[in-house]
Short mmCIF file of C-alpha atoms in Angstrom, two decimals:
data_model
loop_
_atom_site.label_atom_id
_atom_site.label_comp_id
_atom_site.label_asym_id
_atom_site.label_seq_id
_atom_site.Cartn_x
_atom_site.Cartn_y
_atom_site.Cartn_z
CA MET X 1 72.32 -30.94 -20.47
CA ARG X 2 71.08 -34.19 -20.90
CA LYS X 3 68.05 -34.76 -22.50
CA PRO X 4 65.70 -37.36 -20.77
CA ASN X 5 64.61 -40.23 -22.00
CA LEU X 6 60.85 -40.51 -22.55
CA SER X 7 60.15 -43.16 -24.90
CA HIS X 8 58.32 -45.38 -22.13
CA THR X 9 56.00 -42.42 -21.71
CA LYS X 10 54.80 -41.89 -25.64
CA GLN X 11 54.03 -45.95 -24.77
CA ALA X 12 52.18 -44.73 -22.08
CA LYS X 13 48.84 -47.37 -22.02
CA VAL X 14 45.77 -44.52 -23.38
CA LEU X 15 42.41 -44.89 -20.26
CA ALA X 16 39.57 -45.94 -21.43
CA PRO X 17 36.54 -44.34 -20.84
CA ALA X 18 34.99 -47.60 -18.89
CA LYS X 19 37.54 -47.11 -16.00
CA ASP X 20 36.57 -45.60 -12.77
CA LEU X 21 38.95 -43.60 -10.67
CA ALA X 22 40.57 -45.75 -8.05
CA THR X 23 41.71 -47.60 -11.59
CA LEU X 24 42.83 -43.85 -12.75
CA GLU X 25 45.02 -43.78 -10.36
CA ALA X 26 46.67 -46.92 -9.61
CA GLU X 27 48.01 -47.15 -13.44
CA LEU X 28 49.18 -43.15 -13.16
CA ALA X 29 50.86 -44.21 -9.68
CA GLU X 30 52.09 -46.76 -11.72
CA GLN X 31 53.23 -44.68 -14.57
CA GLU X 32 54.98 -42.12 -11.98
CA ASN X 33 56.82 -44.85 -10.19
CA SER X 34 58.22 -45.72 -13.55
CA LEU X 35 58.58 -42.04 -15.36
CA GLU X 36 60.94 -41.22 -11.46
CA VAL X 37 62.74 -44.54 -11.54
CA SER X 38 63.90 -42.55 -14.77
CA LEU X 39 63.91 -39.38 -14.75
CA GLU X 40 65.46 -40.02 -10.67
CA ASP X 41 69.32 -38.71 -11.93
CA THR X 42 67.90 -36.40 -14.82
CA VAL X 43 68.02 -32.59 -14.70
CA LEU X 44 65.17 -31.21 -17.15
CA ARG X 45 64.10 -27.59 -18.82
CA LEU X 46 60.97 -26.94 -17.49
CA SER X 47 60.32 -26.67 -21.70
CA ASP X 48 60.89 -30.84 -21.73
CA TYR X 49 59.68 -31.01 -18.30
CA LEU X 50 55.61 -29.79 -19.55
CA SER X 51 55.62 -31.49 -22.70
CA ALA X 52 56.04 -35.09 -21.10
CA VAL X 53 52.64 -33.69 -18.77
CA ASP X 54 51.48 -32.33 -21.99
CA MET X 55 51.63 -36.09 -23.05
CA VAL X 56 50.33 -37.42 -19.83
CA ILE X 57 47.39 -35.03 -19.95
CA LYS X 58 46.87 -35.86 -23.79
CA GLN X 59 47.18 -39.71 -23.40
CA THR X 60 45.78 -40.51 -19.78
CA PHE X 61 42.45 -37.72 -20.24
CA ASN X 62 41.68 -37.68 -24.32
CA HIS X 63 38.68 -38.25 -24.14
CA ARG X 64 35.37 -36.49 -23.19
CA VAL X 65 33.19 -36.17 -19.95
CA TRP X 66 30.76 -34.28 -18.35
CA VAL X 67 31.05 -31.61 -15.81
CA LYS X 68 28.99 -29.43 -13.93
CA ALA X 69 30.83 -26.27 -12.83
CA GLU X 70 29.61 -22.77 -12.48
CA ILE X 71 30.91 -19.91 -14.37
CA ARG X 72 32.82 -17.15 -12.72
CA ASN X 73 33.89 -14.90 -15.84
CA LEU X 74 32.71 -14.75 -19.66
CA SER X 75 34.81 -13.59 -21.94
CA SER X 76 35.17 -13.29 -25.31
CA LYS X 77 37.81 -12.01 -27.95
CA GLY X 78 37.88 -13.34 -31.68
CA GLY X 79 35.00 -15.68 -32.18
CA HIS X 80 36.52 -17.52 -29.30
CA TYR X 81 34.93 -17.79 -25.61
CA TYR X 82 36.95 -17.31 -22.56
CA PHE X 83 35.97 -18.72 -19.27
CA GLU X 84 36.33 -18.93 -15.61
CA LEU X 85 35.29 -22.00 -14.18
CA ALA X 86 34.24 -22.80 -10.51
CA GLU X 87 32.75 -25.55 -8.01
CA LYS X 88 31.98 -23.98 -4.14
CA ASP X 89 30.74 -25.67 -1.34
CA ASP X 90 27.36 -25.47 0.27
CA ASP X 91 28.91 -22.81 1.96
CA GLY X 92 29.29 -21.38 -1.07
CA LYS X 93 33.67 -21.03 -1.15
CA VAL X 94 35.71 -22.65 -4.42
CA ILE X 95 37.35 -25.63 -3.99
CA ALA X 96 37.83 -25.54 -7.54
CA SER X 97 38.32 -23.78 -10.60
CA CYS X 98 40.46 -23.71 -13.63
CA ARG X 99 39.85 -21.95 -16.99
CA GLY X 100 38.35 -23.19 -20.04
CA ASN X 101 37.84 -22.02 -23.96
CA LEU X 102 35.31 -22.38 -26.53
CA TRP X 103 36.37 -21.87 -29.88
CA ARG X 104 34.83 -19.98 -32.87
CA PHE X 105 33.73 -23.34 -34.96
CA LYS X 106 32.24 -24.44 -32.24
CA ALA X 107 31.12 -21.40 -29.75
CA ALA X 108 28.11 -20.00 -32.50
CA ARG X 109 25.94 -23.76 -32.46
CA VAL X 110 26.29 -24.73 -29.15
CA LEU X 111 25.39 -20.91 -27.65
CA ALA X 112 22.97 -20.99 -30.07
CA LYS X 113 21.57 -24.21 -28.98
CA PHE X 114 22.11 -23.20 -25.62
CA GLU X 115 20.14 -19.24 -25.83
CA ARG X 116 17.49 -21.28 -27.84
CA ALA X 117 16.02 -23.84 -25.33
CA THR X 118 17.20 -21.52 -21.98
CA GLY X 119 15.50 -18.13 -24.01
CA MET X 120 18.49 -16.33 -21.88
CA PRO X 121 22.40 -15.80 -23.37
CA LEU X 122 25.72 -17.64 -21.79
CA ASP X 123 27.36 -15.61 -19.01
CA ARG X 124 27.98 -15.59 -15.43
CA ASP X 125 26.68 -17.22 -12.12
CA LEU X 126 25.09 -20.04 -14.22
CA THR X 127 25.66 -23.54 -13.64
CA VAL X 128 25.98 -25.80 -15.96
CA LEU X 129 26.51 -28.82 -17.80
CA LEU X 130 29.60 -28.90 -20.41
CA LYS X 131 31.25 -31.69 -22.34
CA VAL X 132 35.07 -30.83 -22.21
CA SER X 133 38.18 -32.62 -22.46
CA ALA X 134 41.54 -31.63 -20.86
CA GLY X 135 43.94 -29.88 -22.04
CA PHE X 136 47.86 -28.48 -21.17
CA HIS X 137 50.02 -25.99 -22.51
CA ALA X 138 53.55 -25.43 -22.23
CA GLN X 139 52.83 -21.80 -21.92
CA TYR X 140 49.36 -20.95 -20.61
CA GLY X 141 48.86 -24.13 -18.21
CA PHE X 142 45.92 -26.44 -18.16
CA SER X 143 42.77 -25.88 -19.18
CA LEU X 144 39.26 -27.73 -20.77
CA THR X 145 37.93 -27.13 -23.84
CA ILE X 146 34.53 -26.88 -23.65
CA GLU X 147 32.97 -29.35 -26.76
CA ASP X 148 28.89 -28.92 -25.44
CA ILE X 149 26.86 -27.48 -22.89
CA ASP X 150 23.78 -29.00 -21.47
CA PRO X 151 20.61 -26.21 -21.41
CA SER X 152 18.61 -28.35 -19.66
CA TYR X 153 20.60 -28.90 -16.89
CA THR X 154 20.71 -25.45 -16.59
CA LEU X 155 17.26 -24.88 -17.37
CA GLY X 156 17.07 -26.46 -14.35
CA ASP X 157 18.90 -25.56 -12.08
CA LEU X 158 17.56 -22.19 -12.31
CA ALA X 159 14.09 -24.35 -11.00
CA ARG X 160 15.68 -24.99 -8.41
CA GLN X 161 16.97 -22.21 -7.03
CA TYR X 162 13.33 -20.49 -7.55
CA ALA X 163 11.47 -23.52 -5.89
CA GLU X 164 14.69 -22.81 -3.13
CA MET X 165 13.67 -19.28 -2.35
CA VAL X 166 10.17 -19.63 -2.52
CA ASP X 167 10.64 -22.60 0.24
CA ARG X 168 13.14 -19.79 2.44
CA LEU X 169 10.70 -17.18 1.83
CA THR X 170 7.95 -18.78 3.38
CA GLY X 171 9.92 -19.97 5.72
CA GLU X 172 10.78 -16.93 6.47
CA GLY X 173 7.05 -16.12 7.38
CA LEU X 174 7.84 -13.17 4.12
CA LEU X 175 6.22 -15.10 1.44
CA ASN X 176 2.86 -13.24 1.90
CA LEU X 177 3.61 -10.51 4.67
CA ASN X 178 2.97 -7.52 2.17
CA GLN X 179 0.09 -9.39 0.96
CA GLN X 180 -1.51 -8.53 3.97
CA LEU X 181 -0.88 -4.72 4.16
CA PRO X 182 -4.74 -3.22 3.51
CA ILE X 183 -4.98 -1.71 -0.01
CA PRO X 184 -5.27 2.38 0.81
CA PHE X 185 -8.17 3.99 0.35
CA ASP X 186 -6.34 7.03 -1.42
CA ILE X 187 -3.67 6.66 -3.67
CA GLU X 188 -2.46 10.17 -3.99
CA HIS X 189 1.37 9.48 -3.95
CA VAL X 190 3.30 6.72 -5.70
CA LEU X 191 6.75 5.29 -5.90
CA VAL X 192 7.99 3.96 -8.85
CA ILE X 193 10.69 2.12 -9.80
CA ALA X 194 11.80 1.29 -13.50
CA PRO X 195 14.36 1.04 -16.07
CA GLU X 196 14.79 4.32 -17.77
CA LYS X 197 13.61 5.05 -21.20
CA ALA X 198 11.86 1.68 -21.03
CA ALA X 199 8.98 0.94 -23.41
CA GLY X 200 7.37 -0.53 -20.61
CA LEU X 201 7.71 2.63 -18.33
CA GLY X 202 6.38 4.48 -21.10
CA ASP X 203 3.09 3.05 -21.46
CA PHE X 204 2.63 3.72 -17.32
CA GLN X 205 3.57 7.04 -18.10
CA ALA X 206 1.27 8.10 -21.63
CA ASP X 207 -1.68 7.51 -18.49
CA ALA X 208 0.18 8.07 -15.15
CA ASP X 209 0.69 12.03 -16.74
CA ARG X 210 -2.95 12.58 -17.71
CA LEU X 211 -4.36 11.06 -14.14
CA ALA X 212 -1.57 13.51 -12.80
CA ARG X 213 -2.41 16.10 -14.55
CA THR X 214 -6.00 16.44 -13.21
CA GLY X 215 -4.43 16.58 -10.27
CA ALA X 216 -5.79 12.97 -8.26
CA CYS X 217 -2.63 11.76 -7.83
CA HIS X 218 1.84 12.31 -8.03
CA PHE X 219 4.20 9.84 -9.84
CA HIS X 220 7.85 9.75 -8.68
CA TYR X 221 9.73 8.46 -10.69
CA HIS X 222 13.26 6.54 -10.12
CA HIS X 223 15.64 4.40 -11.76
CA ALA X 224 17.74 1.15 -12.01
CA THR X 225 18.99 -1.52 -14.50
CA PHE X 226 16.76 -4.66 -14.46
CA GLN X 227 19.14 -6.38 -16.27
CA GLY X 228 22.70 -7.96 -16.06
CA ASN X 229 24.40 -9.32 -12.75
CA HIS X 230 24.18 -6.42 -10.62
CA ALA X 231 19.98 -4.80 -11.27
CA PRO X 232 19.01 -6.98 -8.22
CA SER X 233 21.69 -4.69 -5.96
CA GLU X 234 20.81 -2.03 -8.31
CA ILE X 235 16.57 -2.51 -7.69
CA ARG X 236 17.30 -2.81 -3.86
CA GLN X 237 18.97 1.01 -3.80
CA ALA X 238 17.23 2.32 -5.85
CA ILE X 239 14.05 1.86 -3.57
CA VAL X 240 15.43 2.46 0.08
CA SER X 241 17.27 5.52 -1.50
CA ALA X 242 13.62 6.71 -3.12
CA GLN X 243 11.51 5.78 0.59
CA GLN X 244 14.31 8.01 2.23
CA GLN X 245 13.82 11.07 -0.04
CA PHE X 246 10.29 11.17 -0.32
CA TYR X 247 9.80 11.03 3.45
CA ASP X 248 12.06 13.91 3.64
CA THR X 249 9.87 15.97 1.44
CA TYR X 250 7.08 15.24 2.13
CA GLN X 251 7.48 13.42 6.27
CA ARG X 252 5.51 10.30 5.55
CA LEU X 253 5.44 7.06 4.31
CA PRO X 254 3.92 7.16 -0.19
CA ASP X 255 0.48 5.52 -0.44
CA LEU X 256 2.18 2.06 -2.50
CA LEU X 257 5.36 1.11 -4.16
CA VAL X 258 4.76 0.40 -8.20
CA ILE X 259 7.98 -2.13 -9.63
CA ILE X 260 7.37 -2.67 -13.52
CA ARG X 261 9.26 -3.01 -16.71
CA GLY X 262 8.26 -4.54 -20.28
CA GLY X 263 8.45 -7.94 -21.15
CA GLY X 264 11.96 -9.80 -22.15
CA ALA X 265 13.88 -12.57 -22.67
CA VAL X 266 13.45 -15.45 -20.16
CA GLY X 267 17.46 -14.67 -19.40
CA ASP X 268 16.76 -11.28 -19.06
CA LEU X 269 13.96 -11.44 -16.06
CA ALA X 270 15.98 -14.09 -14.07
CA TYR X 271 18.12 -11.48 -13.43
CA LEU X 272 15.48 -10.91 -10.97
CA ASN X 273 15.33 -13.67 -9.40
CA ASP X 274 17.24 -13.07 -6.21
CA TYR X 275 17.02 -13.26 -2.37
CA GLU X 276 17.72 -10.00 -1.32
CA LEU X 277 15.12 -7.61 -3.35
CA ALA X 278 12.64 -10.55 -2.55
CA ALA X 279 12.54 -10.05 0.52
CA LEU X 280 13.13 -6.38 0.67
CA VAL X 281 10.04 -6.20 -1.21
CA ALA X 282 8.12 -8.07 1.28
CA GLU X 283 8.67 -6.35 3.89
CA GLN X 284 7.77 -2.80 2.81
CA PRO X 285 5.64 -0.94 5.24
CA ILE X 286 2.87 -0.20 2.62
CA PRO X 287 1.49 -1.57 -0.89
CA VAL X 288 4.36 -3.15 -3.42
CA TRP X 289 2.49 -3.59 -7.07
CA VAL X 290 4.16 -5.35 -9.85
CA GLY X 291 4.26 -4.94 -13.13
CA ILE X 292 7.00 -7.09 -14.81
CA GLY X 293 6.61 -9.05 -18.10
CA HIS X 294 3.89 -10.28 -19.79
CA GLU X 295 1.56 -13.00 -19.27
CA ARG X 296 3.89 -15.73 -19.76
CA ASP X 297 7.32 -14.63 -17.52
CA LYS X 298 6.82 -14.89 -13.94
CA VAL X 299 9.58 -13.77 -10.87
CA ILE X 300 10.19 -14.34 -7.42
CA LEU X 301 9.14 -10.21 -6.76
CA ASP X 302 5.65 -11.16 -8.36
CA GLU X 303 6.16 -14.27 -5.76
CA VAL X 304 5.81 -11.01 -2.27
CA ALA X 305 4.47 -8.60 -4.40
CA HIS X 306 1.05 -6.64 -3.00
CA THR X 307 -0.44 -7.76 -6.20
CA SER X 308 1.09 -8.28 -9.63
CA PHE X 309 0.33 -7.52 -13.06
CA ASP X 310 1.13 -8.75 -16.36
CA THR X 311 2.20 -5.72 -17.57
CA PRO X 312 2.91 -1.88 -16.11
CA SER X 313 -0.47 -0.86 -18.51
CA LYS X 314 -2.20 -2.74 -16.39
CA VAL X 315 -0.80 -1.54 -12.92
CA ILE X 316 -1.80 2.05 -14.18
CA ALA X 317 -5.51 0.96 -15.40
CA ALA X 318 -5.80 -1.08 -11.51
CA ILE X 319 -4.55 2.74 -9.84
CA MET X 320 -7.40 4.75 -12.34
CA ALA X 321 -9.95 2.15 -11.67
CA HIS X 322 -9.03 2.42 -8.03
CA LEU X 323 -8.97 6.84 -8.16
CA ALA X 324 -12.49 6.42 -9.88
CA GLN X 325 -14.04 4.55 -7.31
CA LEU X 326 -12.77 6.18 -4.90
CA VAL X 327 -14.51 9.01 -6.70
CA THR X 328 -17.77 7.23 -7.33
CA GLN X 329 -18.39 6.37 -3.61
CA THR X 330 -16.85 9.96 -2.21
CA LEU X 331 -20.39 11.66 -4.62
CA GLN X 332 -22.52 8.71 -3.68
CA TYR X 333 -21.83 9.46 1.01
CA GLN X 334 -22.21 13.58 -0.97
CA ALA X 335 -25.65 12.60 -1.48
CA GLN X 336 -26.00 10.73 1.54
CA ILE X 337 -25.22 13.45 3.84
CA LYS X 338 -26.97 16.13 2.18
CA GLN X 339 -30.89 13.94 2.19
CA ALA X 340 -30.38 13.29 5.58
CA ALA X 341 -28.93 17.55 6.25
CA LYS X 342 -32.58 18.09 3.55
CA GLN X 343 -34.33 15.37 6.38
CA GLN X 344 -32.79 16.84 9.36
CA LEU X 345 -33.92 20.47 8.68
CA ASN X 346 -37.02 19.36 7.33
CA SER X 347 -37.94 17.27 11.23
CA ALA X 348 -36.25 19.83 13.04
CA GLU X 349 -39.38 22.70 10.86
CA GLN X 350 -42.02 20.66 11.64
CA GLN X 351 -40.91 20.30 14.59
CA THR X 352 -40.61 24.20 15.41
CA THR X 353 -44.52 24.67 13.87
CA ARG X 354 -45.82 21.64 16.42
CA GLN X 355 -44.50 23.95 19.54
CA LEU X 356 -45.53 27.17 18.58
CA SER X 357 -49.11 25.45 17.51
CA GLN X 358 -49.03 24.22 21.39
CA ILE X 359 -47.59 27.82 22.65
CA GLN X 360 -50.44 30.40 21.14
CA SER X 361 -52.75 27.33 22.10
CA GLN X 362 -51.84 28.04 25.56
CA THR X 363 -51.88 31.74 24.93
CA ILE X 364 -55.16 31.34 23.45
CA GLY X 365 -55.97 29.46 26.33
CA GLN X 366 -55.02 31.53 29.03
CA LEU X 367 -56.30 34.39 28.02
CA THR X 368 -59.97 33.22 27.59
CA ALA X 369 -59.64 31.66 30.60
CA LEU X 370 -58.80 35.08 32.14
CA GLN X 371 -61.40 36.49 30.66
CA LYS X 372 -63.29 34.59 32.11
CA ASP X 373 -62.77 35.04 35.70
CA SER X 374 -62.33 38.54 34.94
CA ASP X 375 -65.95 38.74 34.00
CA TYR X 376 -67.13 36.86 37.12
CA ALA X 377 -65.87 39.03 39.61
CA TRP X 378 -67.27 42.19 38.01
CA ARG X 379 -71.25 40.60 37.80
CA SER X 380 -69.94 39.41 41.49
CA ILE X 381 -69.45 43.33 42.00
CA GLN X 382 -72.45 44.19 40.49
CA GLN X 383 -74.82 41.97 42.26
CA SER X 384 -73.18 42.72 45.59
CA ALA X 385 -73.32 46.60 45.04
CA GLN X 386 -77.46 45.58 44.26
CA ARG X 387 -77.53 43.77 47.98
CA GLN X 388 -76.07 46.23 49.83
CA VAL X 389 -78.23 49.27 47.89
CA LYS X 390 -81.67 47.57 48.60
CA GLN X 391 -80.85 46.86 52.15
CA ALA X 392 -79.44 50.43 52.57
CA ALA X 393 -83.23 51.26 51.23
CA ARG X 394 -84.63 48.95 54.46
CA LEU X 395 -82.99 51.33 56.64
CA THR X 396 -84.78 53.94 58.67
CA SER X 397 -85.31 56.97 56.43
CA ASP X 398 -82.88 59.17 59.06
CA LEU X 399 -79.87 56.65 57.70
CA HIS X 400 -81.72 56.55 54.37
CA ALA X 401 -79.43 59.40 52.92
CA GLN X 402 -76.49 58.56 55.04
CA THR X 403 -76.73 55.05 53.03
CA GLN X 404 -76.97 56.14 49.83
CA VAL X 405 -74.74 58.44 50.03
CA SER X 406 -72.52 55.24 51.52
CA ALA X 407 -73.52 53.37 48.80
CA TYR X 408 -72.43 55.77 46.89
CA GLN X 409 -68.88 55.58 47.23
CA GLN X 410 -68.96 51.94 48.15
CA LEU X 411 -70.14 51.64 43.81
CA ALA X 412 -68.36 54.69 43.22
CA SER X 413 -65.20 52.77 44.74
CA ALA X 414 -66.02 49.06 43.55
CA ALA X 415 -66.09 50.92 40.13
CA THR X 416 -62.41 52.36 40.22
CA HIS X 417 -61.25 48.76 41.85
CA SER X 418 -62.86 46.60 38.81
CA GLN X 419 -62.05 48.74 36.18
CA ILE X 420 -58.25 48.43 38.16
CA ASN X 421 -58.37 44.63 37.99
CA LYS X 422 -59.98 44.46 34.36
CA LYS X 423 -57.17 46.52 33.35
CA THR X 424 -54.30 44.84 35.45
CA ILE X 425 -55.75 41.49 33.83
CA MET X 426 -56.08 42.32 30.39
CA HIS X 427 -52.21 44.32 31.09
CA SER X 428 -51.22 40.75 32.81
CA ALA X 429 -52.71 38.69 29.79
CA GLN X 430 -51.36 40.51 27.50
CA GLN X 431 -47.56 40.72 28.72
CA GLN X 432 -47.94 36.55 29.00
CA LEU X 433 -49.32 36.29 25.30
CA LEU X 434 -46.80 38.56 24.40
CA GLN X 435 -43.97 36.90 26.58
CA ALA X 436 -45.11 33.74 24.92
CA ARG X 437 -44.85 35.14 21.28
CA ARG X 438 -41.27 36.31 22.00
CA ASP X 439 -40.99 32.46 23.88
CA SER X 440 -41.82 31.08 20.46
CA GLU X 441 -40.33 33.18 17.88
CA HIS X 442 -37.21 32.51 20.04
CA LEU X 443 -37.13 29.08 19.79
CA ARG X 444 -37.80 28.96 16.38
CA ASP X 445 -34.44 31.07 15.71
CA ILE X 446 -32.80 28.83 17.81
CA VAL X 447 -33.84 25.64 15.75
CA LEU X 448 -33.11 27.83 12.35
CA LEU X 449 -29.93 28.53 13.90
CA HIS X 450 -28.88 25.19 14.31
CA ARG X 451 -29.42 23.47 11.21
CA PRO X 452 -26.69 21.67 10.20
CA SER X 453 -25.27 23.22 7.47
CA ARG X 454 -25.08 26.97 9.44
CA VAL X 455 -23.75 24.82 12.32
CA LEU X 456 -20.82 23.62 9.23
CA LYS X 457 -20.78 26.43 7.54
CA GLN X 458 -19.25 28.89 11.29
CA GLY X 459 -16.91 25.91 10.94
CA TYR X 460 -18.35 23.18 14.09
CA THR X 461 -17.68 19.48 12.70
CA MET X 462 -19.96 16.60 12.57
CA LEU X 463 -18.28 12.96 13.60
CA THR X 464 -20.06 9.89 12.47
CA ASP X 465 -19.01 6.11 12.33
CA ALA X 466 -17.38 4.51 9.87
CA LYS X 467 -20.42 3.98 7.19
CA ASP X 468 -21.85 7.05 8.03
CA LYS X 469 -25.21 5.73 9.99
CA LYS X 470 -24.62 7.22 12.83
CA ILE X 471 -24.09 10.64 15.16
CA LEU X 472 -21.12 9.94 17.75
CA THR X 473 -21.79 13.31 20.08
CA SER X 474 -20.42 11.17 22.85
CA SER X 475 -17.01 9.43 24.05
CA THR X 476 -18.57 6.30 25.32
CA GLN X 477 -18.92 6.23 21.62
CA LEU X 478 -15.40 5.98 20.75
CA TYR X 479 -12.72 3.61 21.23
CA ALA X 480 -8.81 3.29 20.15
CA GLU X 481 -8.16 2.20 16.65
CA GLN X 482 -12.05 2.87 15.38
CA THR X 483 -12.20 4.70 11.47
CA VAL X 484 -14.86 7.90 12.13
CA HIS X 485 -15.31 10.54 9.59
CA ILE X 486 -15.22 14.06 10.09
CA VAL X 487 -18.19 16.80 8.37
CA LEU X 488 -16.89 19.33 7.31
CA LYS X 489 -19.13 22.67 5.51
CA ASP X 490 -17.11 21.22 2.14
CA GLY X 491 -17.05 17.99 2.40
CA LYS X 492 -15.41 15.00 4.86
CA ALA X 493 -12.11 13.49 6.34
CA LYS X 494 -11.75 9.69 7.29
CA ALA X 495 -9.44 9.53 10.49
CA GLN X 496 -8.92 7.05 13.21
CA ILE X 497 -9.19 7.02 17.01
CA ILE X 498 -5.58 6.86 18.42
CA ASP X 499 -7.06 7.21 22.00
CA VAL X 500 -10.18 7.90 24.09
CA GLU X 501 -10.53 9.81 27.69
CA THR X 502 -13.58 10.15 29.04
CA ASN X 503 -14.60 12.71 31.84
#
């Protein structure tokens, strides 16, 4: 086999960096035509051919250029770093890819500068601006040698991606969706999503355990990784599975979802800037409270959460403050109810006393009137008898005895009837007075039996409006979605009217 004559290749011109792509392509075409003519009848060994390719690449691309690429994969061995670089179109399809090498003698300086400027380590899925030179090896193929990395470009790209996520969430109506949910009246069950054994979780749990021991609130912990490429998917899975597990146990949703982790490097928190995770948090049917990082740190979850806090400790502090306010408000309502019940009881007792006095006065008046009627009748009978006696005395002596007997009979009969009438009238008056006393005592017992505290102890309830200012006694005072309070013997409950049917 004849060796190819490659002497003319060694004399090829080296392209200056200032030449444009068209000039470069023209010169490469000229060299290609020249090689094609000289090698037309030559049979080459693979190593010779690849050596020629290496020579062309080295002489043509011996200058360094800045290249924008995405890191699809990154590994290291013996201090050297090996990249898989790619370019994607707008649909996310890879349209170009190659290998890249960052050798040990430059790696420490380049990576330290990048991490110092961005606050994050170099990792896969980042878009970077690389200063590279082209290289070719007969055994390992084409690759780029990385000379430097511009960290400012990566920071700008991360900021651009963050702004694009905010714009997308705003356009889809998700950015403020969770913030429109009302704060729960009573925080009884809280789902907590956090990295396992993290310092932020420990600070949160120390106060949460003290609160849980009082029985005021119960915390349900679920763990996920909060850094690395798998962090967003693991957090999403933790949220979904935690919600489902809670619903299967309690047949309802929890009162609050809390997502917490302590502060960290910007790169660690950058993993949480994921659209799918942010959309899932925004669409939660319950308020989501987020406590991630320190005051200077901000991720996309802070934008879509119902309430955002600087640290996990501030999240549990807010829960404790809410419950403390609820207890204070409940005690105020209890005092108001007691005061209202006391006032109603005093008013009922005063009204009963007035009614009893009125009944007694009416009974005495009726008895006095009856006594006067009885005395008047007695005097009338006496006067009538006296007139009859005088009239009989004027009769003839023959009729004197008969008249006298008749008069005595009439007088006796009149006296008997008068006594009977008197007894009847007195008995009737006493019966009426007795009945009046019984009625008065019955009314007093009814009033006492209907005291609010006694009625509540018997199992009845009292319905008031949301501000406890008005007692609701008719269906006309109710309407759908109205908030009411159900007063029991030892407390009250808040309820919402679903539908009203009027008989």
